[in-house]
Amino acid sequence: MASTSTSAPTVGFDLDMTLIDSRPGIRACWVELSERTGTYVDADLVVTRLGPPLAEEMAYWFPADRVPAMSDLYRELYPSYAVSGSLAMPGAREAIHAVQAAGGRAIVVTAKWEPNAKLHMKHLGMEPDAVIGDLWAEQKADALREHGASVYVGDHVGDVRGARRADALSVAVATGPCSAAELTEAGADVVLTDLTEFGEWFSDYDGC
């Protein structure tokens, strides 16, 4: 892993639909949860709206008093059903490498439960400098500030809000549930088609 320099930036990355395509694995996990609990869940619908915290999705399918227990069960199932089925997004490894090769730090800041986020990184052979989980939208600003991130890359309007709260440059990729137009309207400073465009953008970034 590249050594850092004082002039090189720290870049934060979201996880689901930014660095990884977790839809196949998450779908499998929800199908298993549905079968074990006898509760109908439209897993195909679930994977169209990844990003917000797990509890918000659980609330669509389970009564409020069962959400905490069902969330715990889902997280227990996750390593067996979701990790191996998830894929690296095009350009993801290269984006992390571009930051580190420039002497910067690449960190992951995600709403996903942190232990499972780390399992994804290990399984896919990605080596960010830090993985911070359990933070959504504006909450992500806490980790971005703590790690001195000047850029945050994500696919959701919530990621844009988190970057702006942290006074970081918001770089959005239109690879998740939010369109390029929605990301722009939310205040993204830069909108890329996907992470394959990140390296060229980053090489011209004057914070580097």
Coordinates of N, CA, C and O in Angstrom, one line a residue, residues 11-14 17-18 151-161 163-164 168-176 178-198 201:
V11 N -9.5 10.2 0.2 CA -10.7 10.1 -0.5 C -11.6 9.0 0.1 O -11.1 7.9 0.3
G12 N -12.8 9.4 0.4 CA -13.8 8.4 0.9 C -14.6 7.8 -0.2 O -14.9 8.5 -1.2
F13 N -14.9 6.6 -0.1 CA -15.8 5.9 -1.0 C -17.0 5.2 -0.3 O -16.8 4.6 0.8
D14 N -18.1 5.3 -0.9 CA -19.3 4.5 -0.4 C -19.0 3.1 -0.9 O -18.1 2.8 -1.7
M17 N -23.0 -0.4 -4.5 CA -23.2 0.2 -5.8 C -22.3 1.4 -6.2 O -22.5 2.1 -7.2
T18 N -21.3 1.6 -5.3 CA -20.1 2.5 -5.7 C -18.9 1.6 -5.9 O -18.4 1.6 -7.0
V151 N -12.5 14.5 -0.4 CA -13.4 14.0 -1.5 C -14.2 12.8 -0.9 O -13.7 12.0 -0.2
Y152 N -15.5 12.8 -1.3 CA -16.3 11.6 -1.0 C -17.0 11.2 -2.3 O -17.7 12.0 -2.9
V153 N -16.9 9.9 -2.6 CA -17.4 9.3 -3.8 C -18.6 8.4 -3.5 O -18.4 7.4 -2.7
G154 N -19.8 8.6 -4.0 CA -20.9 7.8 -3.7 C -21.9 7.8 -4.9 O -21.8 8.6 -5.8
D155 N -22.9 6.9 -4.8 CA -23.9 6.8 -5.8 C -25.3 7.3 -5.4 O -26.2 7.2 -6.2
H156 N -25.4 7.7 -4.2 CA -26.8 8.1 -3.7 C -26.8 9.5 -3.3 O -25.8 10.1 -2.9
V157 N -28.0 10.1 -3.4 CA -28.1 11.5 -2.9 C -27.8 11.7 -1.5 O -27.3 12.7 -1.0
G158 N -27.9 10.6 -0.7 CA -27.5 10.7 0.7 C -26.0 10.8 0.8 O -25.5 11.5 1.8
D159 N -25.3 10.2 -0.1 CA -23.8 10.4 -0.1 C -23.4 11.8 -0.4 O -22.4 12.4 0.1
V160 N -24.2 12.4 -1.3 CA -23.9 13.9 -1.7 C -24.1 14.7 -0.4 O -23.3 15.6 -0.1
R161 N -25.2 14.4 0.3 CA -25.5 15.2 1.5 C -24.3 15.0 2.6 O -23.9 16.0 3.3
A163 N -21.2 14.3 2.0 CA -20.0 15.0 1.5 C -20.1 16.5 1.8 O -19.2 17.1 2.3
R164 N -21.3 17.0 1.5 CA -21.5 18.5 1.7 C -21.4 18.8 3.2 O -20.9 19.9 3.5
A168 N -16.6 18.3 2.0 CA -15.7 17.6 1.1 C -16.3 17.7 -0.3 O -17.5 17.9 -0.5
L169 N -15.5 17.6 -1.3 CA -16.0 17.6 -2.7 C -16.8 16.3 -2.9 O -16.4 15.2 -2.6
S170 N -18.0 16.5 -3.5 CA -18.9 15.4 -3.7 C -18.7 14.9 -5.2 O -19.0 15.6 -6.1
V171 N -18.2 13.7 -5.3 CA -18.0 13.0 -6.6 C -19.1 11.9 -6.6 O -19.0 11.0 -5.8
A172 N -20.0 12.0 -7.6 CA -21.1 11.0 -7.6 C -20.9 10.1 -8.9 O -20.4 10.6 -9.9
V173 N -21.3 8.8 -8.7 CA -21.3 7.9 -9.8 C -22.7 7.4 -10.0 O -23.4 7.1 -9.1
A174 N -23.1 7.4 -11.3 CA -24.5 7.1 -11.6 C -24.7 5.6 -11.8 O -25.2 5.1 -12.8
T175 N -24.3 4.8 -10.8 CA -24.3 3.4 -10.9 C -25.3 2.8 -9.9 O -25.4 1.5 -9.8
G176 N -26.0 3.6 -9.1 CA -26.9 3.1 -8.1 C -28.3 3.5 -8.4 O -28.7 3.7 -9.6
C178 N -29.9 6.3 -7.9 CA -30.1 7.7 -8.3 C -29.5 8.0 -9.6 O -28.3 7.7 -9.9
S179 N -30.3 8.7 -10.4 CA -29.8 9.1 -11.8 C -28.8 10.2 -11.7 O -28.6 10.9 -10.7
A180 N -28.1 10.4 -12.8 CA -27.1 11.5 -12.9 C -27.8 12.9 -12.6 O -27.3 13.8 -11.9
A181 N -29.0 13.0 -13.1 CA -29.8 14.3 -12.9 C -30.1 14.4 -11.4 O -30.0 15.6 -10.9
E182 N -30.5 13.4 -10.8 CA -30.9 13.5 -9.3 C -29.6 13.8 -8.5 O -29.7 14.6 -7.6
L183 N -28.5 13.2 -8.9 CA -27.3 13.5 -8.1 C -26.8 14.9 -8.3 O -26.4 15.6 -7.4
T184 N -27.0 15.4 -9.5 CA -26.6 16.8 -9.8 C -27.5 17.7 -9.1 O -27.1 18.7 -8.4
E185 N -28.8 17.5 -9.1 CA -29.8 18.3 -8.4 C -29.5 18.3 -6.9 O -29.8 19.3 -6.2
A186 N -29.0 17.2 -6.3 CA -28.7 17.1 -4.9 C -27.5 17.9 -4.5 O -27.3 18.1 -3.3
G187 N -26.7 18.3 -5.5 CA -25.5 19.2 -5.2 C -24.2 18.5 -5.5 O -23.2 19.1 -5.0
A188 N -24.2 17.4 -6.2 CA -22.9 16.8 -6.5 C -22.0 17.7 -7.3 O -22.5 18.4 -8.2
D189 N -20.7 17.8 -6.9 CA -19.8 18.7 -7.6 C -19.4 18.1 -8.9 O -19.1 18.8 -9.9
V190 N -19.3 16.8 -9.0 CA -18.8 16.0 -10.1 C -19.7 14.8 -10.3 O -20.0 14.1 -9.3
V191 N -20.2 14.5 -11.5 CA -20.9 13.3 -11.7 C -20.2 12.5 -12.8 O -20.0 13.0 -13.9
L192 N -19.9 11.3 -12.4 CA -19.2 10.4 -13.4 C -20.2 9.2 -13.8 O -21.1 8.9 -13.0
T193 N -20.0 8.7 -14.9 CA -20.8 7.6 -15.3 C -20.6 6.4 -14.4 O -21.5 5.7 -14.0
D194 N -19.3 6.1 -14.1 CA -19.0 5.0 -13.2 C -17.5 5.2 -12.8 O -16.9 6.2 -13.2
L195 N -17.0 4.3 -12.0 CA -15.6 4.5 -11.5 C -14.5 4.3 -12.5 O -13.4 4.6 -12.2
T196 N -14.9 3.8 -13.7 CA -13.8 3.7 -14.7 C -13.4 5.1 -15.1 O -12.3 5.2 -15.7
E197 N -14.2 6.1 -14.9 CA -13.8 7.5 -15.2 C -13.1 8.2 -14.1 O -12.6 9.3 -14.2
F198 N -13.0 7.5 -12.9 CA -12.4 8.2 -11.7 C -10.9 8.5 -11.9 O -10.5 9.6 -11.5
W201 N -10.2 11.6 -13.9 CA -10.7 12.7 -13.1 C -9.7 13.0 -12.0 O -9.3 14.2 -11.8

